[in-house]
PDB file of C-alpha atoms in Angstrom:
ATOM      1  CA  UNK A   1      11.174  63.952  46.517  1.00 95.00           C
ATOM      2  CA  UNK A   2       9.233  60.987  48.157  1.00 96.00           C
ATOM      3  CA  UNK A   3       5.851  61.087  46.341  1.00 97.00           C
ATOM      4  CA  UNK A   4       2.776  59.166  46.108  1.00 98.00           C
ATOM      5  CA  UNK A   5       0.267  59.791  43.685  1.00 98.00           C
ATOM      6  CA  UNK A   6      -3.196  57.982  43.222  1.00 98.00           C
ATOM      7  CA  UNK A   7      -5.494  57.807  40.726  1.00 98.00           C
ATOM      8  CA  UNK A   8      -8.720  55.217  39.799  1.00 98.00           C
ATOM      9  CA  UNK A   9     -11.836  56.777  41.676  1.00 97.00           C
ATOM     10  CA  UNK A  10     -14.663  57.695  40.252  1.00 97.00           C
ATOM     11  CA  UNK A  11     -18.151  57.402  40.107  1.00 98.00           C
ATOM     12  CA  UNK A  12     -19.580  53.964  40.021  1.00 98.00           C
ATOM     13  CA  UNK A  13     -23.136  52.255  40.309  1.00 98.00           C
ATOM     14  CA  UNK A  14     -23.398  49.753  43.706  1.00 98.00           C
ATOM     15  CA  UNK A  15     -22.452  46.430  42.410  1.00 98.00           C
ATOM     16  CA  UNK A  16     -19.681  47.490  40.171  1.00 98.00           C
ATOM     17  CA  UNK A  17     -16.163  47.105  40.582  1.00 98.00           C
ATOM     18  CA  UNK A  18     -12.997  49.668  40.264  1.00 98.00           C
ATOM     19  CA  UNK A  19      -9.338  49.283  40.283  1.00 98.00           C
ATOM     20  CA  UNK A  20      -7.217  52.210  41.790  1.00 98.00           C
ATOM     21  CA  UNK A  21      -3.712  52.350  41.266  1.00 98.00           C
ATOM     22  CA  UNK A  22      -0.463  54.704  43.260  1.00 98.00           C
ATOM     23  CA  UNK A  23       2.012  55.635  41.783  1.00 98.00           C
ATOM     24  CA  UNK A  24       5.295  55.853  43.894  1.00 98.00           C
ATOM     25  CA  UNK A  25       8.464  57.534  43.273  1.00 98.00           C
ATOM     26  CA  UNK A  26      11.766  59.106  45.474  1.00 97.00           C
ATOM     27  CA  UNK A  27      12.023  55.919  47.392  1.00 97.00           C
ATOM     28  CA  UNK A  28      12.604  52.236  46.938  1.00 97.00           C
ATOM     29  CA  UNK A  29       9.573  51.300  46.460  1.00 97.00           C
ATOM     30  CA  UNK A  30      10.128  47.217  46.913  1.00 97.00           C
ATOM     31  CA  UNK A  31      11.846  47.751  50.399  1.00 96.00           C
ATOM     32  CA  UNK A  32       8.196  49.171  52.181  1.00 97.00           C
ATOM     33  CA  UNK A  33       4.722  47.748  52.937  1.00 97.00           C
ATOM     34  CA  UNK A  34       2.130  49.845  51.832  1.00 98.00           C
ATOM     35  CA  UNK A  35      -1.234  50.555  52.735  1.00 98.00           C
ATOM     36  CA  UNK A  36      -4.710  51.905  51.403  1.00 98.00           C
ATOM     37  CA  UNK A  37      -6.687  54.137  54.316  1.00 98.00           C
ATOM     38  CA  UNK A  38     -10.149  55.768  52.994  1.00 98.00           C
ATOM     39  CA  UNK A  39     -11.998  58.450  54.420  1.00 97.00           C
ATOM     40  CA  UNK A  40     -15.566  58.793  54.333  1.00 97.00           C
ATOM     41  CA  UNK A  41     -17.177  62.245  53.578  1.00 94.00           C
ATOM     42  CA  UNK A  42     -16.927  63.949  56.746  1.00 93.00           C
ATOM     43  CA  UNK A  43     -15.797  61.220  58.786  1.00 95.00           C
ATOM     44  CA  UNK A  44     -12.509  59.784  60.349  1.00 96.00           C
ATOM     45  CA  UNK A  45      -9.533  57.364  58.558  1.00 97.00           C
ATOM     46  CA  UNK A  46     -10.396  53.692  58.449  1.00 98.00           C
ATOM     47  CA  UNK A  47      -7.431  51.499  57.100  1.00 98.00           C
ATOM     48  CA  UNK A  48      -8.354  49.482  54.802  1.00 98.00           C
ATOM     49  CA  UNK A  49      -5.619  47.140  53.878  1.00 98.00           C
ATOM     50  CA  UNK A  50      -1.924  46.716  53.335  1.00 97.00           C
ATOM     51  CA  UNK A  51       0.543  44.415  51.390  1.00 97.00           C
ATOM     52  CA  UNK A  52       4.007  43.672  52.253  1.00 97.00           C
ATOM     53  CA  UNK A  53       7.451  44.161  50.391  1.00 96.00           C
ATOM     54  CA  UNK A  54       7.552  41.802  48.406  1.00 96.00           C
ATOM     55  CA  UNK A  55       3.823  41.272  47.870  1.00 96.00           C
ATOM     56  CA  UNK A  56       3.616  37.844  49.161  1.00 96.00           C
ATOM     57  CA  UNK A  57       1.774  38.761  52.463  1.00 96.00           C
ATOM     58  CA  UNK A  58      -1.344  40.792  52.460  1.00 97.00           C
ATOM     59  CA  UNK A  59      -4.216  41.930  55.393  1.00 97.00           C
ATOM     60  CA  UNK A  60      -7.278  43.492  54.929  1.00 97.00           C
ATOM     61  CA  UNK A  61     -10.554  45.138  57.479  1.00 97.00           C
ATOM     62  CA  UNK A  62     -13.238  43.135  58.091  1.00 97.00           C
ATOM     63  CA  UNK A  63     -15.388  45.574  55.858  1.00 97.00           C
ATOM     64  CA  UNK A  64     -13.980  44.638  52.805  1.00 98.00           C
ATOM     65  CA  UNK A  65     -12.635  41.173  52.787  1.00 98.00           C
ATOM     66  CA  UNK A  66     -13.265  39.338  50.058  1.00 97.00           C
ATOM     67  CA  UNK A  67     -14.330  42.197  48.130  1.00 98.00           C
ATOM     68  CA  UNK A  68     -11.308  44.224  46.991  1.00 98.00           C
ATOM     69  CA  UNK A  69      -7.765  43.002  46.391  1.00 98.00           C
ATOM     70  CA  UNK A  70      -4.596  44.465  46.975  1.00 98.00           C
ATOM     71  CA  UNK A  71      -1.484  44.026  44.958  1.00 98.00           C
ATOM     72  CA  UNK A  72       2.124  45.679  43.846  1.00 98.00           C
ATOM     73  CA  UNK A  73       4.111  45.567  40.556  1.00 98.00           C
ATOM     74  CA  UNK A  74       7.309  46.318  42.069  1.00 98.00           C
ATOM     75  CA  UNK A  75       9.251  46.680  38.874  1.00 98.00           C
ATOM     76  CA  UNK A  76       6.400  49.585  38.002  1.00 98.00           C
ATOM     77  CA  UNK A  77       6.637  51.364  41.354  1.00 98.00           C
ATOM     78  CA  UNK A  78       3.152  50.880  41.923  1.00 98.00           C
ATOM     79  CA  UNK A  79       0.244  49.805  44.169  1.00 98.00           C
ATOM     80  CA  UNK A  80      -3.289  48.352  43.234  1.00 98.00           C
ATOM     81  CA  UNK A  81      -6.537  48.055  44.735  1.00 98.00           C
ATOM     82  CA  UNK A  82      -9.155  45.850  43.124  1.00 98.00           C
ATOM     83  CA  UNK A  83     -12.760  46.856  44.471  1.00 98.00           C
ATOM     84  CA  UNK A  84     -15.389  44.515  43.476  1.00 98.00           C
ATOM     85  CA  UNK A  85     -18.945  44.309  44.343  1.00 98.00           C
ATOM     86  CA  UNK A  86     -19.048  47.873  45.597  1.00 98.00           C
ATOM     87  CA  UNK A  87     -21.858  49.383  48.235  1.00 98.00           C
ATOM     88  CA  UNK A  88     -22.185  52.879  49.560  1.00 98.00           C
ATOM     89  CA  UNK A  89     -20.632  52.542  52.335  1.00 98.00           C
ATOM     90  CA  UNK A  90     -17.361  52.241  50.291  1.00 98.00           C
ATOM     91  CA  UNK A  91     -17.874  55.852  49.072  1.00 98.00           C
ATOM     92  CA  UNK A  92     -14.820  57.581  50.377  1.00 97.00           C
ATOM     93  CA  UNK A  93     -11.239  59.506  49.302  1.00 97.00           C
ATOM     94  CA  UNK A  94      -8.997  56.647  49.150  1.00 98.00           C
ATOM     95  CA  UNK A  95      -5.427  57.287  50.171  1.00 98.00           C
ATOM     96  CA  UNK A  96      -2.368  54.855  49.697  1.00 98.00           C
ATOM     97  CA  UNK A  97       0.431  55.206  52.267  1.00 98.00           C
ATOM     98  CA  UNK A  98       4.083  53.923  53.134  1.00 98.00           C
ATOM     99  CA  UNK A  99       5.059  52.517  56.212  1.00 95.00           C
ATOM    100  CA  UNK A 100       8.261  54.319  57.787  1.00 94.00           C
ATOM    101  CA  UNK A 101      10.263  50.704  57.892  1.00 91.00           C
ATOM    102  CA  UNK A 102       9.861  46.807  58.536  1.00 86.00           C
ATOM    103  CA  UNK A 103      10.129  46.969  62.171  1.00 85.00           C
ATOM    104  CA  UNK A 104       6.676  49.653  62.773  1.00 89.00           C
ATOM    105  CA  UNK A 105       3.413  49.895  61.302  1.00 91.00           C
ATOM    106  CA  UNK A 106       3.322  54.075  61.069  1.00 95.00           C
ATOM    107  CA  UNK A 107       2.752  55.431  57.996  1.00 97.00           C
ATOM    108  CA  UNK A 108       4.932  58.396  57.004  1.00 97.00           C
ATOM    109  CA  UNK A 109       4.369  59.074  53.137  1.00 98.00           C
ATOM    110  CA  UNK A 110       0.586  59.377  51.903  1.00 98.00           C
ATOM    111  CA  UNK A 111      -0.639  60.082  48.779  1.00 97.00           C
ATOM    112  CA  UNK A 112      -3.185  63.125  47.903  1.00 96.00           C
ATOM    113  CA  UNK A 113      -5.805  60.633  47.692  1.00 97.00           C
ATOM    114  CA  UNK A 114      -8.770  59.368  44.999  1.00 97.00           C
ATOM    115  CA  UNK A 115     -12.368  59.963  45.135  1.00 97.00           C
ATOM    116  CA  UNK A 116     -14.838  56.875  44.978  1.00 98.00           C
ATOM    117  CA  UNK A 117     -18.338  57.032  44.867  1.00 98.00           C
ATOM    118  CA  UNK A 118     -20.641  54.727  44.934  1.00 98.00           C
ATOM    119  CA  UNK A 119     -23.954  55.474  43.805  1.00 97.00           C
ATOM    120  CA  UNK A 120     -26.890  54.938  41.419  1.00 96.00           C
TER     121      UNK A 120
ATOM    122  CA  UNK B   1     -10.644  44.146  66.693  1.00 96.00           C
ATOM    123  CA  UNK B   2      -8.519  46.643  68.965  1.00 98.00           C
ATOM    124  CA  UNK B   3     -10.849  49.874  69.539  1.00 98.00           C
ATOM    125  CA  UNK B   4      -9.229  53.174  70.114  1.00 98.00           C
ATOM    126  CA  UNK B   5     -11.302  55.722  71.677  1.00 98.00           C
ATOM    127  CA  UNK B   6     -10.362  59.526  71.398  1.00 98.00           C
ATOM    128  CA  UNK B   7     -11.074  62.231  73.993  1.00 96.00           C
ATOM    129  CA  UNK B   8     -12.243  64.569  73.455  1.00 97.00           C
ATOM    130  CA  UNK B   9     -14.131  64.853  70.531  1.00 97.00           C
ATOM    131  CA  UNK B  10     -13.568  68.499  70.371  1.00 97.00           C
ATOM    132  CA  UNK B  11     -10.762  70.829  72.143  1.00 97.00           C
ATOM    133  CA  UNK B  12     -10.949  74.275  71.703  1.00 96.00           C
ATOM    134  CA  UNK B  13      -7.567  76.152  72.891  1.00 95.00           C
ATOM    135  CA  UNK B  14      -6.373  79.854  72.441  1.00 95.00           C
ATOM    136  CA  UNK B  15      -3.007  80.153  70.467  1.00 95.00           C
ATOM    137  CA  UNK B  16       0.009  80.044  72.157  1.00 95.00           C
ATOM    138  CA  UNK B  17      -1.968  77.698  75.012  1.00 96.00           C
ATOM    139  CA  UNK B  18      -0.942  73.769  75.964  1.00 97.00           C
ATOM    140  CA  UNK B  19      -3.584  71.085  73.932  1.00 97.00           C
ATOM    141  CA  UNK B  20      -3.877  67.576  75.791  1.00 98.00           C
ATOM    142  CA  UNK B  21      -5.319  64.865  73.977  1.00 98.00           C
ATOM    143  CA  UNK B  22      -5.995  61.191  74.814  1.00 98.00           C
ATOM    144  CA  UNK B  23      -6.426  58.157  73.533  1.00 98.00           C
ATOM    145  CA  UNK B  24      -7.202  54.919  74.897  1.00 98.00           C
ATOM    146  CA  UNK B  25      -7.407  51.529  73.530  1.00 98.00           C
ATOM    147  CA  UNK B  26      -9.525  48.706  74.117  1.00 98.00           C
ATOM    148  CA  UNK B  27      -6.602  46.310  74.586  1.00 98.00           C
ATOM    149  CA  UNK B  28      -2.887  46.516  75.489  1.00 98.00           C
ATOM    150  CA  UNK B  29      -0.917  47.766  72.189  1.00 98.00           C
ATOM    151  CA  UNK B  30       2.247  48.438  73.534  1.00 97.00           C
ATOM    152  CA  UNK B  31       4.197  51.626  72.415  1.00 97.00           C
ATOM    153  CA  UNK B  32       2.592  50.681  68.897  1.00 97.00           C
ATOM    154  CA  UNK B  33       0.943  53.790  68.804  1.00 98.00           C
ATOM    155  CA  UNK B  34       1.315  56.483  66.035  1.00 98.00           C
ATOM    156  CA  UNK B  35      -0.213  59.906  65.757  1.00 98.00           C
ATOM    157  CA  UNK B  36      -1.407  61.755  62.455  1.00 98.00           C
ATOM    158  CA  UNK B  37      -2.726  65.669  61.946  1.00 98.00           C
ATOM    159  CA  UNK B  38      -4.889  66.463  59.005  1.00 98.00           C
ATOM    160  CA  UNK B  39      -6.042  69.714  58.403  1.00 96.00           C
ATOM    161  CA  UNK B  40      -9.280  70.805  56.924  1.00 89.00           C
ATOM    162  CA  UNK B  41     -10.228  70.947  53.128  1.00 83.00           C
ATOM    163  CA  UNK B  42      -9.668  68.966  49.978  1.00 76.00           C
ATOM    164  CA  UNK B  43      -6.921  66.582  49.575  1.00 73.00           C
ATOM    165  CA  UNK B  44      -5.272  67.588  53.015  1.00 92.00           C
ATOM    166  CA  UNK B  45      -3.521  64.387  53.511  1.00 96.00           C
ATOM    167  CA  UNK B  46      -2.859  63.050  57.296  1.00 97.00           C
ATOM    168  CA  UNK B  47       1.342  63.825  58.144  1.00 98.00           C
ATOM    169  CA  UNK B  48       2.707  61.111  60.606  1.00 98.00           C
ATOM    170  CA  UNK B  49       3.866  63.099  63.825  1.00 98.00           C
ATOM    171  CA  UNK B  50       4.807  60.718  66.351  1.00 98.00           C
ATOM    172  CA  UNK B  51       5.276  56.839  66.187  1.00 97.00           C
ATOM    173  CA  UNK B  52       6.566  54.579  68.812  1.00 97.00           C
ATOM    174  CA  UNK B  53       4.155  56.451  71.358  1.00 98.00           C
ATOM    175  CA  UNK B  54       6.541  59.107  71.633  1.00 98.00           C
ATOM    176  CA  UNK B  55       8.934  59.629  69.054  1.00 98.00           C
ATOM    177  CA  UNK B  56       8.558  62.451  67.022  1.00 98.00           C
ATOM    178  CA  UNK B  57       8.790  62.010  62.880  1.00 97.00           C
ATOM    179  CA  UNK B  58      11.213  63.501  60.713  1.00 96.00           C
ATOM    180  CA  UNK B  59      10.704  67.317  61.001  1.00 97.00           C
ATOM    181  CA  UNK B  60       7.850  67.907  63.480  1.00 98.00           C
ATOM    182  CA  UNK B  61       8.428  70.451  65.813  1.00 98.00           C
ATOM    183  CA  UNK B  62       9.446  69.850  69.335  1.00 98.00           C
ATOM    184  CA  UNK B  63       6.316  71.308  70.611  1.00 98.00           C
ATOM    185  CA  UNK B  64       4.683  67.820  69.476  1.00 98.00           C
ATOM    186  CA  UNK B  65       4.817  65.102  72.252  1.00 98.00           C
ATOM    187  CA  UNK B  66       3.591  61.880  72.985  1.00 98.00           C
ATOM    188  CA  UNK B  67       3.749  59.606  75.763  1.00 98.00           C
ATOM    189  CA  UNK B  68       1.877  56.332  77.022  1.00 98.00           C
ATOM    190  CA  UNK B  69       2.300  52.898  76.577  1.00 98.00           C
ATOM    191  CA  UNK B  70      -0.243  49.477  76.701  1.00 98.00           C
ATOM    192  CA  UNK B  71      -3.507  51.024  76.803  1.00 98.00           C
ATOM    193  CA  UNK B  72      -3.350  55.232  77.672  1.00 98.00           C
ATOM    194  CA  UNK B  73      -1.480  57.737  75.156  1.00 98.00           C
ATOM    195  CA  UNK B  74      -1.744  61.597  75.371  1.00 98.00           C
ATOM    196  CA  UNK B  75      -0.469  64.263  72.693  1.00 98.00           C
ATOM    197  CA  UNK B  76       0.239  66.976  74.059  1.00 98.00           C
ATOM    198  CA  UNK B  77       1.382  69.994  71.966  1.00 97.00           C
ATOM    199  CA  UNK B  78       2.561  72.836  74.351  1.00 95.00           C
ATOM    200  CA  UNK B  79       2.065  75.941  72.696  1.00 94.00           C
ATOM    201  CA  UNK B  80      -0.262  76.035  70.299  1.00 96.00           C
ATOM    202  CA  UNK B  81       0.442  77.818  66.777  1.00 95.00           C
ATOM    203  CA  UNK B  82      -2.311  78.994  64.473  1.00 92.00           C
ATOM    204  CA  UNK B  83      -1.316  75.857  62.200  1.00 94.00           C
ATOM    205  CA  UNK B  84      -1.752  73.237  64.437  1.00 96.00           C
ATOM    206  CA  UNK B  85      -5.517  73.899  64.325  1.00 93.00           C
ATOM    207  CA  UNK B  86      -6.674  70.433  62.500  1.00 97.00           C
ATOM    208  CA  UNK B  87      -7.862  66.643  63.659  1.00 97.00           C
ATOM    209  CA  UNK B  88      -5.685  64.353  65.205  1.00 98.00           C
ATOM    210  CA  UNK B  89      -5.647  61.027  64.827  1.00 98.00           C
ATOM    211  CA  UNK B  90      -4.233  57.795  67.111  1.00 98.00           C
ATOM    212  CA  UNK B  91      -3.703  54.590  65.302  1.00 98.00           C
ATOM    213  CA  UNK B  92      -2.179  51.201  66.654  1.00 98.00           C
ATOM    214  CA  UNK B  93      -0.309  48.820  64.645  1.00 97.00           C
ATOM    215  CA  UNK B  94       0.374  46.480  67.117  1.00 97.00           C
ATOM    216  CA  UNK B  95      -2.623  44.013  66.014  1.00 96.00           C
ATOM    217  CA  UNK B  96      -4.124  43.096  62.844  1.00 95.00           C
ATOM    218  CA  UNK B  97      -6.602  44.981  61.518  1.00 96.00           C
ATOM    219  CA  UNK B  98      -4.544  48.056  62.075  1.00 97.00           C
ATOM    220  CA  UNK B  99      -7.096  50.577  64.057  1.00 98.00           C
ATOM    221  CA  UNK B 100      -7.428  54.543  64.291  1.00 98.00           C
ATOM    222  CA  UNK B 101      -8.703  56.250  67.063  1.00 98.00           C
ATOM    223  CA  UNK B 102     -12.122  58.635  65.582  1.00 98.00           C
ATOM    224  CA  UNK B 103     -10.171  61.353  66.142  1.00 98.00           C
ATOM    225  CA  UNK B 104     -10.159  64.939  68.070  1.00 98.00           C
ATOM    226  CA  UNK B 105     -10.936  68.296  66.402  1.00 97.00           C
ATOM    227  CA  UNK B 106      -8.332  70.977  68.119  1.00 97.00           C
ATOM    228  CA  UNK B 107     -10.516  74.503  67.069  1.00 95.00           C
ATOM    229  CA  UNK B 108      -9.638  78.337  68.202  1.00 90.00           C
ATOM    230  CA  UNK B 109     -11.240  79.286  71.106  1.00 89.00           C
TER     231      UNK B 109
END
């Protein structure tokens, strides 16, 4: 079964930093891009940032450029997200996600998600 | 930044009735649209429906459709089943930063 699985969030003062990590298994996991997309309490999906294959190209929003850092251990299965100097307006559930193939930028598989909160 | 705009915000439909919704972007994105439901409540994940503007994903029902291309894309699912109630979401991929649409609550009428 094709499964992500994240884990990381918590509760952490503005300022601070947090790493969240995915976990993916039922799929090759170095053939697919992969993205983070977080949620904000009762709001809409905002991507947030995505890495490719083979971890050598990487994007990110305007929101949280040079701020949080995405990365892959391919020979782990898993994705990373560095979050550093954290405000409120990160507070969301962060969700990591697969794209469907090379050639589109859909997401198919996504992950249960992890709660962050930032807040004093 | 490519802006996608939802309409409308909120559609309320009876079961078993035909649900339109539109999406518009601020830009051309080609057929690099995608669609997403998510239902209400905790850890209710969005599930890819259609990608390509109109190609349905891997095991969503034919009553999902999409259709569009450059700047104007409608979902349309044409009879409505009690678990389709949720929020749908547009997203393009066709320009970096990747962009979703604010999405549009389908609710029993």
């Amino acid at each position: 079964e094709v499964q992500l699985l994240e884990s990381g969030g918590g509760l952490v003062q503005p300022g601070g930093s947090l790493r969240l990590s995915c976990a993916a298994s039922g799929f090759t996991f170095s053939n697919y891009a992969m993205s983070w997309v977080r949620q904000a309490p009762g709001k809409g999906l905002e991507w947030v940032s995505l890495i490719g294959a083979s971890g050598t190209i990487t994007h990110y929003a305007e929101s949280v450029k040079g701020r949080f850092t995405i990365s892959r251990d391919n020979s782990k299965n898993t994705l990373y997200m560095q979050m550093n100097s954290l405000r409120a307006g990160d507070t969301a559930v962060y969700y990591c996600a697969k794209d469907q193939s090379v050639t589109t930028g859909d997401m198919d598989v996504w992950g249960l998600g992890t709660t962050v909160t930032v807040s004093s | 930044e490519i802006v996608m705009t939802q309409s409308p915000g909120t559609l309320s439909v009876s079961p078993g009735e035909r649900a339109t919704l539109s999406c518009r972007a601020s830009q051309s994105v080609n057929s690099n649209l995608a669609w997403y439901q998510q239902k209400p409540g905790h850890g209710q994940a969005p599930r890819l429906l259609i990608y390509g503007a109109s190609t349905r994903a891997t095991g969503i029902p034919a009553r999902f459709s999409g259709s569009g291309s450059g700047t104007e894309f409608t979902l349309t699912i044409s009879s409505l089943q009690s678990e389709d109630f949720a929020v749908y979401y547009c997203q393009q991929y066709n320009n970096w930063p990747r962009t979703f649409g604010q999405g549009t609550k389908v609710e029993i009428k």
